[in-house]
XYZ file of N, CA and C in Angstrom:
312
model
N 83.750 118.926 147.025
C 84.528 119.646 146.051
C 83.660 120.771 145.486
N 84.253 121.910 145.387
C 83.536 123.056 144.857
C 83.612 123.054 143.335
N 82.636 123.695 142.732
C 82.564 123.745 141.275
C 83.803 124.417 140.674
N 84.318 125.459 141.317
C 85.511 126.155 140.810
C 86.714 125.210 140.792
N 86.857 124.398 141.829
C 87.968 123.446 141.889
C 87.834 122.384 140.807
N 86.621 121.920 140.592
C 86.376 120.924 139.550
C 86.719 121.483 138.164
N 86.249 122.682 137.870
C 86.524 123.304 136.568
C 88.017 123.564 136.402
N 88.683 123.998 137.471
C 90.125 124.219 137.415
C 90.853 122.913 137.107
N 90.404 121.821 137.698
C 91.017 120.515 137.436
C 90.817 120.071 135.997
N 89.612 120.275 135.475
C 89.329 119.909 134.089
C 90.191 120.735 133.135
N 90.257 122.028 133.357
C 91.055 122.904 132.491
C 92.546 122.552 132.563
N 93.015 122.205 133.751
C 94.412 121.787 133.898
C 94.671 120.504 133.113
N 93.734 119.569 133.168
C 93.881 118.318 132.417
C 93.893 118.553 130.921
N 93.027 119.422 130.435
C 92.991 119.739 129.001
C 94.296 120.407 128.576
N 94.775 121.355 129.365
C 96.027 122.039 129.039
C 97.196 121.058 129.010
N 97.243 120.149 129.976
C 98.313 119.154 130.006
C 98.241 118.250 128.778
N 97.030 117.861 128.379
C 96.868 117.038 127.181
C 97.372 117.734 125.929
N 97.095 119.016 125.816
C 97.567 119.786 124.656
C 99.084 119.853 124.636
N 99.685 120.104 125.791
C 101.146 120.187 125.874
C 101.790 118.852 125.508
N 101.256 117.757 126.010
C 101.799 116.427 125.703
C 101.646 116.122 124.219
N 100.506 116.445 123.638
C 100.279 116.216 122.209
C 101.277 117.001 121.357
N 101.522 118.241 121.703
C 102.499 119.057 120.972
C 103.904 118.470 121.096
N 104.255 117.983 122.281
C 105.582 117.389 122.478
C 105.747 116.137 121.630
N 104.724 115.321 121.542
C 104.788 114.104 120.728
C 104.927 114.466 119.255
N 104.186 115.467 118.802
C 104.282 115.898 117.402
C 105.665 116.410 117.062
N 106.320 117.076 117.991
C 107.664 117.588 117.734
C 108.684 116.470 117.644
N 108.506 115.432 118.434
C 109.434 114.303 118.425
C 109.242 113.475 117.156
N 108.008 113.210 116.766
C 107.714 112.373 115.609
C 107.326 113.248 114.420
N 108.313 113.665 113.663
C 108.079 114.550 112.530
C 108.000 113.780 111.212
N 107.741 112.494 111.269
C 107.665 111.686 110.056
C 106.344 111.923 109.325
N 106.431 111.834 108.010
C 105.230 111.844 107.186
C 104.507 110.525 107.449
N 103.196 110.520 107.572
C 102.491 109.248 107.782
C 102.730 108.269 106.625
N 102.909 107.005 106.961
C 103.207 105.985 105.948
C 102.107 105.892 104.902
N 100.851 106.006 105.314
C 99.773 105.906 104.330
C 99.770 107.080 103.353
N 100.241 108.251 103.788
C 100.362 109.393 102.880
C 101.472 109.150 101.861
N 102.572 108.539 102.307
C 103.672 108.207 101.387
C 103.173 107.220 100.336
N 102.472 106.174 100.771
C 101.960 105.182 99.833
C 100.983 105.817 98.849
N 100.145 106.689 99.319
C 99.186 107.368 98.447
C 99.900 108.174 97.364
N 100.972 108.874 97.734
C 101.738 109.660 96.760
C 102.416 108.769 95.719
N 102.975 107.656 96.168
C 103.632 106.734 95.234
C 102.599 106.136 94.283
N 101.451 105.742 94.825
C 100.394 105.189 93.981
C 99.922 106.214 92.952
N 99.757 107.462 93.363
C 99.346 108.512 92.427
C 100.346 108.670 91.287
N 101.634 108.588 91.602
C 102.665 108.702 90.564
C 102.573 107.530 89.583
N 102.353 106.324 90.088
C 102.238 105.159 89.209
C 100.958 105.205 88.385
N 99.891 105.718 88.965
C 98.612 105.784 88.248
C 98.674 106.703 87.032
N 99.626 107.607 86.985
C 99.786 108.480 85.824
C 100.174 107.682 84.580
N 100.798 106.526 84.788
C 101.202 105.660 83.675
C 100.200 104.551 83.410
N 99.237 104.371 84.296
C 98.237 103.323 84.113
C 97.766 102.786 85.446
N 96.759 101.894 85.415
C 96.211 101.379 86.668
C 97.205 100.477 87.407
N 97.021 100.422 88.727
C 97.842 99.530 89.537
C 96.944 98.422 90.080
N 97.551 97.275 90.355
C 96.795 96.124 90.870
C 96.875 96.003 92.382
N 97.988 96.357 92.958
C 98.146 96.200 94.395
C 99.252 97.081 94.930
N 99.234 97.282 96.238
C 100.267 98.090 96.876
C 100.362 97.722 98.351
N 101.496 98.017 98.943
C 101.696 97.767 100.365
C 102.778 98.701 100.890
N 102.777 98.898 102.198
C 103.830 99.680 102.847
C 103.984 99.188 104.279
N 105.201 99.180 104.775
C 105.485 98.834 106.164
C 105.352 100.124 106.975
N 104.509 100.099 107.991
C 104.211 101.306 108.755
C 105.353 101.737 109.679
N 106.294 100.844 109.939
C 107.419 101.151 110.820
C 108.638 101.497 109.978
N 109.357 102.525 110.369
C 110.541 102.926 109.613
C 111.700 101.970 109.880
N 112.645 101.990 108.953
C 113.872 101.215 109.130
C 115.044 102.046 108.621
N 116.240 101.782 109.121
C 117.405 102.551 108.670
C 117.756 102.226 107.221
N 118.194 103.241 106.499
C 118.598 103.099 105.103
C 119.890 103.873 104.918
N 120.847 103.252 104.259
C 122.117 103.914 103.990
C 122.544 103.586 102.571
N 122.939 104.618 101.846
C 123.626 104.372 100.586
C 125.039 104.915 100.755
N 125.743 105.156 99.703
C 127.145 105.551 99.833
C 127.330 106.935 100.443
N 126.285 107.754 100.428
C 126.442 109.137 100.854
C 125.592 109.499 102.073
N 124.375 108.978 102.162
C 123.445 109.433 103.184
C 122.891 108.277 104.008
N 122.421 108.628 105.204
C 121.718 107.684 106.075
C 120.420 108.346 106.517
N 119.358 107.564 106.551
C 118.057 108.090 106.955
C 117.146 106.944 107.338
N 116.017 107.280 107.925
C 114.968 106.302 108.183
C 114.002 106.321 107.001
N 113.590 105.134 106.565
C 112.704 105.031 105.404
C 111.530 104.106 105.701
N 110.493 104.301 104.910
C 109.404 103.338 104.823
C 109.686 102.463 103.614
N 109.437 101.170 103.726
C 109.547 100.242 102.598
C 108.152 99.903 102.107
N 108.005 99.789 100.792
C 106.708 99.450 100.236
C 106.847 98.867 98.856
N 105.709 98.590 98.235
C 105.731 98.014 96.900
C 104.447 98.308 96.142
N 104.565 98.215 94.815
C 103.458 98.446 93.884
C 103.495 97.330 92.852
N 102.334 96.839 92.467
C 102.281 95.883 91.355
C 101.241 96.362 90.349
N 101.495 96.049 89.075
C 100.571 96.428 88.013
C 100.770 95.502 86.819
N 99.780 95.481 85.958
C 99.873 94.736 84.704
C 100.150 95.748 83.597
N 101.224 95.524 82.855
C 101.571 96.408 81.745
C 101.921 95.538 80.546
N 101.225 95.760 79.450
C 101.409 94.964 78.234
C 101.212 93.474 78.513
N 100.265 93.155 79.377
C 99.956 91.763 79.688
C 100.932 91.096 80.642
N 101.913 91.817 81.122
C 102.932 91.272 82.023
C 102.803 91.913 83.404
N 103.003 91.102 84.447
C 102.994 91.613 85.810
C 104.308 92.332 86.084
N 104.218 93.579 86.526
C 105.390 94.342 86.948
C 105.278 94.579 88.439
N 106.361 94.344 89.164
C 106.392 94.592 90.597
C 107.563 95.499 90.918
N 107.291 96.498 91.738
C 108.313 97.449 92.157
C 108.342 97.503 93.674
N 109.533 97.653 94.224
C 109.693 97.921 95.643
C 110.358 99.275 95.773
N 109.972 100.013 96.815
C 110.534 101.348 96.989
C 110.910 101.584 98.439
N 111.783 102.564 98.626
C 112.113 103.086 99.949
C 111.873 104.589 99.871
N 111.148 105.120 100.847
C 110.833 106.545 100.873
C 111.298 107.150 102.190
N 111.927 108.301 102.104
C 112.397 109.026 103.284
C 111.213 109.287 104.218
N 111.334 108.872 105.457
C 110.234 109.011 106.417
C 109.968 110.468 106.781
N 110.976 111.323 106.677
C 110.798 112.733 107.041
C 110.110 113.531 105.940
N 110.410 113.211 104.678
C 109.892 114.015 103.561
C 108.912 113.270 102.670
N 108.977 111.947 102.681
C 108.139 111.146 101.795
C 108.748 110.950 100.414
N 109.915 111.484 100.179
C 110.578 111.373 98.890
C 111.095 109.956 98.662
N 110.801 109.399 97.494
C 111.297 108.073 97.150
C 112.805 108.165 96.896
N 113.577 107.372 97.633
C 115.028 107.403 97.504
C 115.566 106.144 96.820
N 114.690 105.148 96.640
C 115.096 103.918 95.949
C 113.858 103.299 95.319
N 113.989 102.883 94.063
C 112.895 102.210 93.364
C 113.525 101.075 92.563
N 113.092 99.841 92.840
C 113.676 98.663 92.208
C 112.551 97.845 91.569
N 112.730 97.490 90.310
C 111.771 96.607 89.651
C 112.198 95.181 89.909
N 111.272 94.353 90.373
C 111.574 92.941 90.657
C 111.226 92.073 89.475
């Protein structure tokens, strides 16, 4: 194999990798779940410290009376006035916007 052929093969492989990566990014336009959780935690921290948090990394369908979308489900817990408060949320996977917040 000649050096020119080897370099051409390497460059072709790199170009193909870039094209495949771009195609995957276009298909999966969701905000990363950990970024959504970080934003929700930051909002709660404005009112005081939090004790725990979680998020499901896989999206699930969500429907209310008007809209349907894929969401991430998660939760936050904190102590406020000596009492444990627990919240569960659903956040739009495309934008990260919280569309449901329920205190348990």
